[in-house]
Structures are given as structure tokens and as C-alpha cells.
Amino acid sequence: MSDLDPRVTKLMDRPEYPRSAKYDKQWQLESQMGPNALWLTEWLCEKMDLRPGMRVLDMGCGKGLSSVFLAREFDVQVFANDLWIPATENLERFREHGVDDQVFPMHAEARSLPYAEGFFDAIVSVDSYQYYGTDDLYLIGFRKLVKVGGEIGIVYPALVKDFEDGVPEHINAKPGFGGGFWADDCWCFHTPEWWHHLWQRTGLVDVHTSDHLPEAWKMWRDWEVATEMAGTNIFPSEAHVLEADAGRYLSLGRTIARRLR
Ligand SMILES: C[S@@+](CC[C@H](N)C(=O)[O-])C[C@H]1O[C@@H](n2cnc3c(N)ncnc32)[C@H](O)[C@@H]1O
């Protein structure tokens, strides 16, 4: 492991994620594309029923943090599907982690996935599903990829409540003050109740979990500060916005459902 600033190490030492703590911090920092994917995957999987030998779709896996984690922690086979990150790049990452016999990199768009119906025992998606899954009709096709009785679990940037009167000033941060937070694509952020309702009303799945990560803003802020200090931030830090918001609107949520039909 390379020498990390002790302040970064301290920010990343989180006893609430004991499984994630085993993984190289530099790898987590360099592969990040948003809030710490290992912590979020660990939180999601606390409520999912993953067993050795299962075949799991990791939808929107990015640079494969969650895919490596799923293979190592649950001894499952993973199809690591992404759009922005080429499969060849991810194959190299999976080789480096010695999991390329268990984790298969795939490059496919959410609306034209190449998998057979009922191919997966479970589906996991971390900080990705909100980009395509808000479409009322998306779940109808997507849920067919998992076997009847199998689970679909997603983690997403969430709202605690909808804005009462436009984007609040502190979230719509001004350019020059560390950059803005609320980009146009943030309109796909919703409450866990919203996701629950979107899925449950279809009768296709049964939602058994839909909630907020407790004090999500603190974890998210600390991660932003850690990546900023380590120089691995992709966008300007959003820590100041999360700090100003203090959990009034911005959060992280998870929703997990079992396919009924
Ligand atoms: C914010 S990144 C998160 C990546 C990773 N899960 C993580 O947490 O580090 C969102 C990911 O969703 C994927 N994604 C977004 N839109 C997609 C689409 N239409 N089809 C497939 N994947 C998509 C992107 O390729 C991207 O890697």
C-alpha cells in the first residue's frame, strides 16, 4: 500500500464497514466515481440474501469496486456491467485482483442488455440505477433478468424530502465556491419512499427494504474530503454543500425487492 496522508486514513477508518476495511484504501480512492462504493455495497448487502455460487449482475459497476467486493465477500459469480468504463479496462482490474475467473466485465447500455431472462440469482446496483431506472416502464423489462424469487438491490443518491420551492440556495452552489452541486442530472434523485412506490405499485416485485443510510451526509462529506486530500476527486469537492445541507435534503438510500413474477 502506498503512503497515504494520515488524515485520509482516519477519514476512511469506519468501523461500521468491517468488510470494506480489508481493502486497499489507495485502490478505493483511485477507482472512485462517487460516494465510496465498497461502503455502499456493504450496507446494501446487509439486507440482501447472497450465497456462494450465485450469479449476480453488478449493474453500473464503474471501475469494479463493488464487483471485486461481491466476489470476495460472498463468493458469487459477478457480471460487471458498465457503460462509461470499457470492459477491457475492467478486465485488467479484475486480473490485478485475481478475480478474473469469477468476475466478468461487460460493456452494455441499460436499455439493451445482452442477458437471457432469469439468468441472474440477484442484481446489485450502486450509484447507477437512478440514471435510467426512473422511467416508469424500466423495471418491467429489467426485473426479468433475475429469477423469480431473486432480489434486486440498488443504492442511490437520495433526497430526504422534495424541494418545496426550487433548488435550495445552499445546494445550488455558485461557481467559484468549490463548484456547484445540483447539476441537471441530479433531477433523478428521489426519496426511498419514491423508489418504493415506483416498484411496489407494479405488482412485479415485493419491496422489503427502502430506507436512508443513517447520517449519510457525514459519510458522503468525509469521503469527499478524503478524495480531495488524496487528489483523486473527479469533480470539484461537494463537501461544503453536504456540510451546509447537514442532512436536510441530501442523503443516500437503498431499495431492495424480490421478483414476484
Ligand atoms: C456514478 S458512476 C458509479 C459507478 C460505480 N457503481 C461506483 O459506485 O463507483 C455511475 C455508473 O453508472 C453507469 N451507467 C450510467 N448510465 C448507464 C446506462 N444507461 N447503461 C449502463 N450503465 C450506465 C456508468 O457507466 C457509471 O459507471
PDB file of C-alpha atoms and ligand atoms in Angstrom:
ATOM      1  CA  MET A   1       0.000   0.000   0.000  1.00  0.00           C
ATOM      2  CA  SER A   2       1.298   3.496  -0.808  1.00  0.00           C
ATOM      3  CA  ASP A   3       1.792   6.101   1.889  1.00  0.00           C
ATOM      4  CA  LEU A   4      -1.477   7.856   2.485  1.00  0.00           C
ATOM      5  CA  ASP A   5      -1.931  11.125   4.331  1.00  0.00           C
ATOM      6  CA  PRO A   6      -2.878  10.008   7.881  1.00  0.00           C
ATOM      7  CA  ARG A   7      -5.844  12.400   7.727  1.00  0.00           C
ATOM      8  CA  VAL A   8      -7.162  10.458   4.720  1.00  0.00           C
ATOM      9  CA  THR A   9      -6.622   7.154   6.522  1.00  0.00           C
ATOM     10  CA  LYS A  10      -8.528   8.496   9.523  1.00  0.00           C
ATOM     11  CA  LEU A  11     -11.443   9.630   7.377  1.00  0.00           C
ATOM     12  CA  MET A  12     -11.594   6.175   5.789  1.00  0.00           C
ATOM     13  CA  ASP A  13     -11.392   4.174   9.020  1.00  0.00           C
ATOM     14  CA  ARG A  14     -15.022   3.270   9.535  1.00  0.00           C
ATOM     15  CA  PRO A  15     -15.828   0.516  11.999  1.00  0.00           C
ATOM     16  CA  GLU A  16     -19.376   0.341  10.629  1.00  0.00           C
ATOM     17  CA  TYR A  17     -17.966  -1.234   7.434  1.00  0.00           C
ATOM     18  CA  PRO A  18     -15.721  -4.064   8.681  1.00  0.00           C
ATOM     19  CA  ARG A  19     -15.704  -5.949   5.373  1.00  0.00           C
ATOM     20  CA  SER A  20     -14.653  -2.845   3.397  1.00  0.00           C
ATOM     21  CA  ALA A  21     -11.859  -2.150   5.880  1.00  0.00           C
ATOM     22  CA  LYS A  22      -9.935  -5.124   4.491  1.00  0.00           C
ATOM     23  CA  TYR A  23      -9.457  -3.477   1.088  1.00  0.00           C
ATOM     24  CA  ASP A  24      -6.589  -1.230  -0.010  1.00  0.00           C
ATOM     25  CA  LYS A  25      -7.529   2.401   0.602  1.00  0.00           C
ATOM     26  CA  GLN A  26      -5.492   3.693  -2.330  1.00  0.00           C
ATOM     27  CA  TRP A  27      -7.419   1.350  -4.646  1.00  0.00           C
ATOM     28  CA  GLN A  28     -10.717   2.661  -3.262  1.00  0.00           C
ATOM     29  CA  LEU A  29      -9.597   6.255  -3.794  1.00  0.00           C
ATOM     30  CA  GLU A  30      -8.247   5.746  -7.292  1.00  0.00           C
ATOM     31  CA  SER A  31     -11.268   3.772  -8.540  1.00  0.00           C
ATOM     32  CA  GLN A  32     -13.913   6.016  -7.049  1.00  0.00           C
ATOM     33  CA  MET A  33     -16.659   7.541  -9.189  1.00  0.00           C
ATOM     34  CA  GLY A  34     -18.870   8.828  -6.358  1.00  0.00           C
ATOM     35  CA  PRO A  35     -19.607   8.023  -2.707  1.00  0.00           C
ATOM     36  CA  ASN A  36     -17.462   5.078  -1.520  1.00  0.00           C
ATOM     37  CA  ALA A  37     -18.776   2.076  -3.463  1.00  0.00           C
ATOM     38  CA  LEU A  38     -17.415  -0.509  -1.020  1.00  0.00           C
ATOM     39  CA  TRP A  39     -19.164   1.063   1.953  1.00  0.00           C
ATOM     40  CA  LEU A  40     -22.394   1.364  -0.029  1.00  0.00           C
ATOM     41  CA  THR A  41     -22.206  -2.214  -1.302  1.00  0.00           C
ATOM     42  CA  GLU A  42     -21.562  -3.490   2.223  1.00  0.00           C
ATOM     43  CA  TRP A  43     -24.553  -1.528   3.520  1.00  0.00           C
ATOM     44  CA  LEU A  44     -26.775  -2.794   0.690  1.00  0.00           C
ATOM     45  CA  CYS A  45     -25.736  -6.418   1.115  1.00  0.00           C
ATOM     46  CA  GLU A  46     -26.539  -6.384   4.839  1.00  0.00           C
ATOM     47  CA  LYS A  47     -30.155  -6.753   3.744  1.00  0.00           C
ATOM     48  CA  MET A  48     -29.645  -8.987   0.717  1.00  0.00           C
ATOM     49  CA  ASP A  49     -29.558 -12.750   0.645  1.00  0.00           C
ATOM     50  CA  LEU A  50     -26.339 -13.512  -1.278  1.00  0.00           C
ATOM     51  CA  ARG A  51     -24.984 -17.048  -1.153  1.00  0.00           C
ATOM     52  CA  PRO A  52     -21.838 -18.698  -2.523  1.00  0.00           C
ATOM     53  CA  GLY A  53     -22.113 -19.731  -6.154  1.00  0.00           C
ATOM     54  CA  MET A  54     -24.896 -17.311  -7.041  1.00  0.00           C
ATOM     55  CA  ARG A  55     -24.701 -15.432 -10.336  1.00  0.00           C
ATOM     56  CA  VAL A  56     -25.001 -11.682  -9.710  1.00  0.00           C
ATOM     57  CA  LEU A  57     -25.397  -8.755 -12.103  1.00  0.00           C
ATOM     58  CA  ASP A  58     -23.461  -5.705 -10.877  1.00  0.00           C
ATOM     59  CA  MET A  59     -25.276  -3.056 -12.869  1.00  0.00           C
ATOM     60  CA  GLY A  60     -23.292   0.142 -13.494  1.00  0.00           C
ATOM     61  CA  CYS A  61     -20.206  -1.226 -11.739  1.00  0.00           C
ATOM     62  CA  GLY A  62     -17.946   1.659 -12.801  1.00  0.00           C
ATOM     63  CA  LYS A  63     -14.361   0.629 -12.137  1.00  0.00           C
ATOM     64  CA  GLY A  64     -15.471  -2.567 -10.448  1.00  0.00           C
ATOM     65  CA  LEU A  65     -15.019  -1.823  -6.732  1.00  0.00           C
ATOM     66  CA  SER A  66     -18.365  -3.411  -5.900  1.00  0.00           C
ATOM     67  CA  SER A  67     -17.730  -6.326  -8.302  1.00  0.00           C
ATOM     68  CA  VAL A  68     -14.480  -7.329  -6.604  1.00  0.00           C
ATOM     69  CA  PHE A  69     -16.143  -6.884  -3.210  1.00  0.00           C
ATOM     70  CA  LEU A  70     -19.117  -9.103  -4.134  1.00  0.00           C
ATOM     71  CA  ALA A  71     -16.879 -11.874  -5.470  1.00  0.00           C
ATOM     72  CA  ARG A  72     -14.531 -11.799  -2.493  1.00  0.00           C
ATOM     73  CA  GLU A  73     -17.039 -11.305   0.298  1.00  0.00           C
ATOM     74  CA  PHE A  74     -19.854 -13.544  -0.900  1.00  0.00           C
ATOM     75  CA  ASP A  75     -18.074 -15.938  -3.242  1.00  0.00           C
ATOM     76  CA  VAL A  76     -20.544 -15.180  -6.023  1.00  0.00           C
ATOM     77  CA  GLN A  77     -20.009 -15.025  -9.777  1.00  0.00           C
ATOM     78  CA  VAL A  78     -20.332 -11.430 -10.992  1.00  0.00           C
ATOM     79  CA  PHE A  79     -21.223  -9.951 -14.371  1.00  0.00           C
ATOM     80  CA  ALA A  80     -19.728  -6.483 -14.009  1.00  0.00           C
ATOM     81  CA  ASN A  81     -21.779  -4.380 -16.416  1.00  0.00           C
ATOM     82  CA  ASP A  82     -20.892  -0.794 -17.233  1.00  0.00           C
ATOM     83  CA  LEU A  83     -21.271   1.820 -19.954  1.00  0.00           C
ATOM     84  CA  TRP A  84     -18.757   4.606 -19.283  1.00  0.00           C
ATOM     85  CA  ILE A  85     -15.868   2.273 -18.387  1.00  0.00           C
ATOM     86  CA  PRO A  86     -14.628  -0.090 -21.137  1.00  0.00           C
ATOM     87  CA  ALA A  87     -14.784  -3.813 -20.333  1.00  0.00           C
ATOM     88  CA  THR A  88     -11.138  -4.256 -21.341  1.00  0.00           C
ATOM     89  CA  GLU A  89     -10.054  -1.765 -18.660  1.00  0.00           C
ATOM     90  CA  ASN A  90     -12.096  -3.570 -16.048  1.00  0.00           C
ATOM     91  CA  LEU A  91     -10.729  -6.957 -17.096  1.00  0.00           C
ATOM     92  CA  GLU A  92      -7.256  -5.620 -16.257  1.00  0.00           C
ATOM     93  CA  ARG A  93      -8.521  -4.524 -12.839  1.00  0.00           C
ATOM     94  CA  PHE A  94     -10.108  -7.920 -12.163  1.00  0.00           C
ATOM     95  CA  ARG A  95      -6.876  -9.665 -13.194  1.00  0.00           C
ATOM     96  CA  GLU A  96      -4.902  -7.484 -10.786  1.00  0.00           C
ATOM     97  CA  HIS A  97      -7.257  -8.565  -8.005  1.00  0.00           C
ATOM     98  CA  GLY A  98      -7.087 -12.226  -9.020  1.00  0.00           C
ATOM     99  CA  VAL A  99     -10.841 -12.486  -9.547  1.00  0.00           C
ATOM    100  CA  ASP A 100     -10.996 -12.635 -13.355  1.00  0.00           C
ATOM    101  CA  ASP A 101     -12.178 -16.258 -13.219  1.00  0.00           C
ATOM    102  CA  GLN A 102     -15.185 -15.097 -11.205  1.00  0.00           C
ATOM    103  CA  VAL A 103     -15.912 -11.527 -12.335  1.00  0.00           C
ATOM    104  CA  PHE A 104     -16.756 -10.948 -15.993  1.00  0.00           C
ATOM    105  CA  PRO A 105     -16.507  -7.411 -17.379  1.00  0.00           C
ATOM    106  CA  MET A 106     -19.316  -6.405 -19.734  1.00  0.00           C
ATOM    107  CA  HIS A 107     -19.934  -3.234 -21.714  1.00  0.00           C
ATOM    108  CA  ALA A 108     -23.638  -2.697 -22.293  1.00  0.00           C
ATOM    109  CA  GLU A 109     -26.249   0.040 -22.188  1.00  0.00           C
ATOM    110  CA  ALA A 110     -29.052  -0.301 -19.646  1.00  0.00           C
ATOM    111  CA  ARG A 111     -31.716  -0.302 -22.335  1.00  0.00           C
ATOM    112  CA  SER A 112     -30.126  -3.014 -24.449  1.00  0.00           C
ATOM    113  CA  LEU A 113     -28.694  -5.532 -22.019  1.00  0.00           C
ATOM    114  CA  PRO A 114     -27.494  -8.774 -23.622  1.00  0.00           C
ATOM    115  CA  TYR A 115     -28.560 -11.205 -20.876  1.00  0.00           C
ATOM    116  CA  ALA A 116     -31.079 -14.022 -21.012  1.00  0.00           C
ATOM    117  CA  GLU A 117     -34.201 -13.743 -18.890  1.00  0.00           C
ATOM    118  CA  GLY A 118     -33.817 -15.394 -15.495  1.00  0.00           C
ATOM    119  CA  PHE A 119     -30.022 -15.603 -15.916  1.00  0.00           C
ATOM    120  CA  PHE A 120     -29.201 -13.978 -12.558  1.00  0.00           C
ATOM    121  CA  ASP A 121     -29.844 -15.063  -8.992  1.00  0.00           C
ATOM    122  CA  ALA A 122     -29.558 -11.453  -7.817  1.00  0.00           C
ATOM    123  CA  ILE A 123     -28.912  -7.935  -9.108  1.00  0.00           C
ATOM    124  CA  VAL A 124     -26.913  -5.257  -7.321  1.00  0.00           C
ATOM    125  CA  SER A 125     -26.557  -1.668  -8.479  1.00  0.00           C
ATOM    126  CA  VAL A 126     -24.569   1.043  -6.707  1.00  0.00           C
ATOM    127  CA  ASP A 127     -24.998   4.712  -7.613  1.00  0.00           C
ATOM    128  CA  SER A 128     -26.152   3.911 -11.135  1.00  0.00           C
ATOM    129  CA  TYR A 129     -29.789   2.782 -11.401  1.00  0.00           C
ATOM    130  CA  GLN A 130     -31.079   6.346 -10.956  1.00  0.00           C
ATOM    131  CA  TYR A 131     -29.616   7.256 -14.358  1.00  0.00           C
ATOM    132  CA  TYR A 132     -32.062   5.009 -16.258  1.00  0.00           C
ATOM    133  CA  GLY A 133     -34.382   3.337 -13.737  1.00  0.00           C
ATOM    134  CA  THR A 134     -36.649   6.330 -13.037  1.00  0.00           C
ATOM    135  CA  ASP A 135     -38.547   5.505 -16.242  1.00  0.00           C
ATOM    136  CA  ASP A 136     -41.908   4.082 -15.107  1.00  0.00           C
ATOM    137  CA  LEU A 137     -41.505   1.179 -17.519  1.00  0.00           C
ATOM    138  CA  TYR A 138     -37.842   0.286 -16.922  1.00  0.00           C
ATOM    139  CA  LEU A 139     -38.415  -2.264 -14.144  1.00  0.00           C
ATOM    140  CA  ILE A 140     -40.825  -4.241 -16.333  1.00  0.00           C
ATOM    141  CA  GLY A 141     -38.006  -5.467 -18.557  1.00  0.00           C
ATOM    142  CA  PHE A 142     -35.153  -5.227 -16.067  1.00  0.00           C
ATOM    143  CA  ARG A 143     -36.703  -7.463 -13.407  1.00  0.00           C
ATOM    144  CA  LYS A 144     -36.919 -10.307 -15.960  1.00  0.00           C
ATOM    145  CA  LEU A 145     -33.128 -10.689 -15.797  1.00  0.00           C
ATOM    146  CA  VAL A 146     -33.358 -12.056 -12.265  1.00  0.00           C
ATOM    147  CA  LYS A 147     -35.039 -15.376 -11.450  1.00  0.00           C
ATOM    148  CA  VAL A 148     -38.473 -15.303  -9.858  1.00  0.00           C
ATOM    149  CA  GLY A 149     -37.781 -15.043  -6.113  1.00  0.00           C
ATOM    150  CA  GLY A 150     -34.413 -13.349  -6.714  1.00  0.00           C
ATOM    151  CA  GLU A 151     -33.541  -9.926  -5.332  1.00  0.00           C
ATOM    152  CA  ILE A 152     -32.791  -6.582  -6.972  1.00  0.00           C
ATOM    153  CA  GLY A 153     -30.961  -4.154  -4.667  1.00  0.00           C
ATOM    154  CA  ILE A 154     -29.999  -0.591  -5.515  1.00  0.00           C
ATOM    155  CA  VAL A 155     -28.171   2.207  -3.692  1.00  0.00           C
ATOM    156  CA  TYR A 156     -28.566   5.774  -4.925  1.00  0.00           C
ATOM    157  CA  PRO A 157     -28.062   9.426  -4.040  1.00  0.00           C
ATOM    158  CA  ALA A 158     -31.369  10.280  -2.390  1.00  0.00           C
ATOM    159  CA  LEU A 159     -33.440  13.195  -1.238  1.00  0.00           C
ATOM    160  CA  VAL A 160     -34.739  13.320   2.326  1.00  0.00           C
ATOM    161  CA  LYS A 161     -37.709  15.298   1.001  1.00  0.00           C
ATOM    162  CA  ASP A 162     -38.614  17.039  -2.220  1.00  0.00           C
ATOM    163  CA  PHE A 163     -37.712  20.697  -2.615  1.00  0.00           C
ATOM    164  CA  GLU A 164     -40.556  22.952  -1.552  1.00  0.00           C
ATOM    165  CA  ASP A 165     -39.651  25.879  -3.783  1.00  0.00           C
ATOM    166  CA  GLY A 166     -36.975  25.120  -6.367  1.00  0.00           C
ATOM    167  CA  VAL A 167     -33.414  24.029  -5.654  1.00  0.00           C
ATOM    168  CA  PRO A 168     -32.399  25.403  -2.227  1.00  0.00           C
ATOM    169  CA  GLU A 169     -29.736  28.091  -2.413  1.00  0.00           C
ATOM    170  CA  HIS A 170     -27.134  26.109  -0.442  1.00  0.00           C
ATOM    171  CA  ILE A 171     -27.386  23.103  -2.795  1.00  0.00           C
ATOM    172  CA  ASN A 172     -27.393  25.169  -5.946  1.00  0.00           C
ATOM    173  CA  ALA A 173     -23.889  26.312  -5.011  1.00  0.00           C
ATOM    174  CA  LYS A 174     -22.378  29.124  -7.012  1.00  0.00           C
ATOM    175  CA  PRO A 175     -19.492  28.546  -9.392  1.00  0.00           C
ATOM    176  CA  GLY A 176     -16.235  29.578  -7.765  1.00  0.00           C
ATOM    177  CA  PHE A 177     -17.337  28.319  -4.358  1.00  0.00           C
ATOM    178  CA  GLY A 178     -15.885  24.864  -4.860  1.00  0.00           C
ATOM    179  CA  GLY A 179     -18.187  24.266  -7.845  1.00  0.00           C
ATOM    180  CA  GLY A 180     -21.899  23.561  -7.907  1.00  0.00           C
ATOM    181  CA  PHE A 181     -23.700  20.508  -6.607  1.00  0.00           C
ATOM    182  CA  TRP A 182     -27.034  20.423  -8.362  1.00  0.00           C
ATOM    183  CA  ALA A 183     -26.293  19.534 -11.988  1.00  0.00           C
ATOM    184  CA  ASP A 184     -29.227  18.892 -14.308  1.00  0.00           C
ATOM    185  CA  ASP A 185     -28.837  15.114 -13.946  1.00  0.00           C
ATOM    186  CA  CYS A 186     -29.469  15.401 -10.194  1.00  0.00           C
ATOM    187  CA  TRP A 187     -33.170  15.567 -11.029  1.00  0.00           C
ATOM    188  CA  CYS A 188     -33.041  11.755 -10.913  1.00  0.00           C
ATOM    189  CA  PHE A 189     -32.543  11.957  -7.105  1.00  0.00           C
ATOM    190  CA  HIS A 190     -35.610  10.799  -5.194  1.00  0.00           C
ATOM    191  CA  THR A 191     -36.615   9.679  -1.720  1.00  0.00           C
ATOM    192  CA  PRO A 192     -36.572   5.966  -0.737  1.00  0.00           C
ATOM    193  CA  GLU A 193     -40.360   6.267  -0.441  1.00  0.00           C
ATOM    194  CA  TRP A 194     -40.493   7.363  -4.075  1.00  0.00           C
ATOM    195  CA  TRP A 195     -38.478   4.318  -5.206  1.00  0.00           C
ATOM    196  CA  HIS A 196     -40.576   2.022  -3.038  1.00  0.00           C
ATOM    197  CA  HIS A 197     -43.748   3.322  -4.634  1.00  0.00           C
ATOM    198  CA  LEU A 198     -42.320   3.160  -8.195  1.00  0.00           C
ATOM    199  CA  TRP A 199     -41.563  -0.539  -7.801  1.00  0.00           C
ATOM    200  CA  GLN A 200     -44.238  -1.796  -5.425  1.00  0.00           C
ATOM    201  CA  ARG A 201     -47.223  -0.490  -7.425  1.00  0.00           C
ATOM    202  CA  THR A 202     -46.267  -2.678 -10.412  1.00  0.00           C
ATOM    203  CA  GLY A 203     -47.021  -5.900  -8.523  1.00  0.00           C
ATOM    204  CA  LEU A 204     -43.984  -7.383 -10.297  1.00  0.00           C
ATOM    205  CA  VAL A 205     -41.752  -7.220  -7.244  1.00  0.00           C
ATOM    206  CA  ASP A 206     -42.156  -7.011  -3.483  1.00  0.00           C
ATOM    207  CA  VAL A 207     -40.080  -4.272  -1.866  1.00  0.00           C
ATOM    208  CA  HIS A 208     -38.791  -5.415   1.527  1.00  0.00           C
ATOM    209  CA  THR A 209     -36.366  -2.573   2.221  1.00  0.00           C
ATOM    210  CA  SER A 210     -36.334   1.097   1.254  1.00  0.00           C
ATOM    211  CA  ASP A 211     -34.525   3.424   3.618  1.00  0.00           C
ATOM    212  CA  HIS A 212     -31.834   6.033   4.174  1.00  0.00           C
ATOM    213  CA  LEU A 213     -28.274   5.374   5.227  1.00  0.00           C
ATOM    214  CA  PRO A 214     -28.208   6.897   8.734  1.00  0.00           C
ATOM    215  CA  GLU A 215     -26.346  10.242   8.695  1.00  0.00           C
ATOM    216  CA  ALA A 216     -25.441   9.622   5.064  1.00  0.00           C
ATOM    217  CA  TRP A 217     -24.327  13.223   4.584  1.00  0.00           C
ATOM    218  CA  LYS A 218     -21.469  12.791   7.077  1.00  0.00           C
ATOM    219  CA  MET A 219     -20.140   9.690   5.330  1.00  0.00           C
ATOM    220  CA  TRP A 220     -20.517  11.368   1.943  1.00  0.00           C
ATOM    221  CA  ARG A 221     -18.809  14.584   3.186  1.00  0.00           C
ATOM    222  CA  ASP A 222     -15.920  12.676   4.762  1.00  0.00           C
ATOM    223  CA  TRP A 223     -15.421  10.724   1.551  1.00  0.00           C
ATOM    224  CA  GLU A 224     -15.412  13.957  -0.469  1.00  0.00           C
ATOM    225  CA  VAL A 225     -12.787  15.419   1.873  1.00  0.00           C
ATOM    226  CA  ALA A 226     -10.702  12.215   1.686  1.00  0.00           C
ATOM    227  CA  THR A 227     -10.721  12.111  -2.129  1.00  0.00           C
ATOM    228  CA  GLU A 228      -9.956  15.833  -2.289  1.00  0.00           C
ATOM    229  CA  MET A 229      -6.952  15.402   0.041  1.00  0.00           C
ATOM    230  CA  ALA A 230      -5.769  12.331  -1.846  1.00  0.00           C
ATOM    231  CA  GLY A 231      -6.133  14.166  -5.169  1.00  0.00           C
ATOM    232  CA  THR A 232      -8.446  11.527  -6.637  1.00  0.00           C
ATOM    233  CA  ASN A 233     -11.585  13.659  -6.879  1.00  0.00           C
ATOM    234  CA  ILE A 234     -13.072  13.627 -10.382  1.00  0.00           C
ATOM    235  CA  PHE A 235     -15.210  16.733  -9.841  1.00  0.00           C
ATOM    236  CA  PRO A 236     -14.670  19.716  -7.517  1.00  0.00           C
ATOM    237  CA  SER A 237     -15.391  18.739  -3.922  1.00  0.00           C
ATOM    238  CA  GLU A 238     -19.007  18.841  -2.801  1.00  0.00           C
ATOM    239  CA  ALA A 239     -18.072  18.581   0.875  1.00  0.00           C
ATOM    240  CA  HIS A 240     -19.028  22.190   1.628  1.00  0.00           C
ATOM    241  CA  VAL A 241     -22.524  21.680   0.166  1.00  0.00           C
ATOM    242  CA  LEU A 242     -23.077  18.499   2.182  1.00  0.00           C
ATOM    243  CA  GLU A 243     -21.849  20.318   5.278  1.00  0.00           C
ATOM    244  CA  ALA A 244     -24.198  23.251   4.678  1.00  0.00           C
ATOM    245  CA  ASP A 245     -27.107  20.915   3.998  1.00  0.00           C
ATOM    246  CA  ALA A 246     -26.408  18.764   7.075  1.00  0.00           C
ATOM    247  CA  GLY A 247     -28.891  16.091   6.009  1.00  0.00           C
ATOM    248  CA  ARG A 248     -31.837  18.404   5.368  1.00  0.00           C
ATOM    249  CA  TYR A 249     -32.189  17.267   1.732  1.00  0.00           C
ATOM    250  CA  LEU A 250     -29.187  15.218   0.576  1.00  0.00           C
ATOM    251  CA  SER A 251     -28.837  11.592   1.528  1.00  0.00           C
ATOM    252  CA  LEU A 252     -28.086   8.099   0.263  1.00  0.00           C
ATOM    253  CA  GLY A 253     -30.782   5.461   0.011  1.00  0.00           C
ATOM    254  CA  ARG A 254     -31.238   1.780  -0.718  1.00  0.00           C
ATOM    255  CA  THR A 255     -34.190  -0.123  -2.093  1.00  0.00           C
ATOM    256  CA  ILE A 256     -34.371  -3.914  -2.282  1.00  0.00           C
ATOM    257  CA  ALA A 257     -37.129  -6.010  -3.801  1.00  0.00           C
ATOM    258  CA  ARG A 258     -37.799  -9.639  -4.602  1.00  0.00           C
ATOM    259  CA  ARG A 259     -39.154 -10.574  -8.019  1.00  0.00           C
ATOM    260  CA  LEU A 260     -42.688 -11.931  -7.748  1.00  0.00           C
ATOM    261  CA  ARG A 261     -43.385 -12.650 -11.413  1.00  0.00           C
TER     262      ARG A 261
HETATM  263  C1  LIG B   1     -21.603   7.421 -10.664  1.00  0.00           C
HETATM  264  S1  LIG B   1     -20.995   6.030 -11.565  1.00  0.00           S
HETATM  265  C2  LIG B   1     -20.905   4.818 -10.290  1.00  0.00           C
HETATM  266  C3  LIG B   1     -20.005   3.689 -10.637  1.00  0.00           C
HETATM  267  C4  LIG B   1     -19.820   2.637  -9.549  1.00  0.00           C
HETATM  268  N1  LIG B   1     -21.028   1.878  -9.297  1.00  0.00           N
HETATM  269  C5  LIG B   1     -19.336   3.284  -8.281  1.00  0.00           C
HETATM  270  O1  LIG B   1     -20.155   3.498  -7.362  1.00  0.00           O
HETATM  271  O2  LIG B   1     -18.154   3.602  -8.222  1.00  0.00           O
HETATM  272  C6  LIG B   1     -22.433   5.528 -12.478  1.00  0.00           C
HETATM  273  C7  LIG B   1     -22.220   4.333 -13.381  1.00  0.00           C
HETATM  274  O3  LIG B   1     -23.458   4.002 -13.992  1.00  0.00           O
HETATM  275  C8  LIG B   1     -23.218   3.610 -15.312  1.00  0.00           C
HETATM  276  N2  LIG B   1     -24.354   3.982 -16.170  1.00  0.00           N
HETATM  277  C9  LIG B   1     -24.936   5.195 -16.263  1.00  0.00           C
HETATM  278  N3  LIG B   1     -25.882   5.195 -17.208  1.00  0.00           N
HETATM  279  C10 LIG B   1     -25.879   3.945 -17.734  1.00  0.00           C
HETATM  280  C11 LIG B   1     -26.620   3.307 -18.759  1.00  0.00           C
HETATM  281  N4  LIG B   1     -27.526   3.976 -19.450  1.00  0.00           N
HETATM  282  N5  LIG B   1     -26.364   1.999 -19.025  1.00  0.00           N
HETATM  283  C12 LIG B   1     -25.427   1.314 -18.326  1.00  0.00           C
HETATM  284  N6  LIG B   1     -24.696   1.872 -17.335  1.00  0.00           N
HETATM  285  C13 LIG B   1     -24.912   3.162 -17.054  1.00  0.00           C
HETATM  286  C14 LIG B   1     -21.997   4.378 -15.773  1.00  0.00           C
HETATM  287  O4  LIG B   1     -21.287   3.670 -16.755  1.00  0.00           O
HETATM  288  C15 LIG B   1     -21.226   4.630 -14.486  1.00  0.00           C
HETATM  289  O5  LIG B   1     -20.073   3.843 -14.340  1.00  0.00           O
END
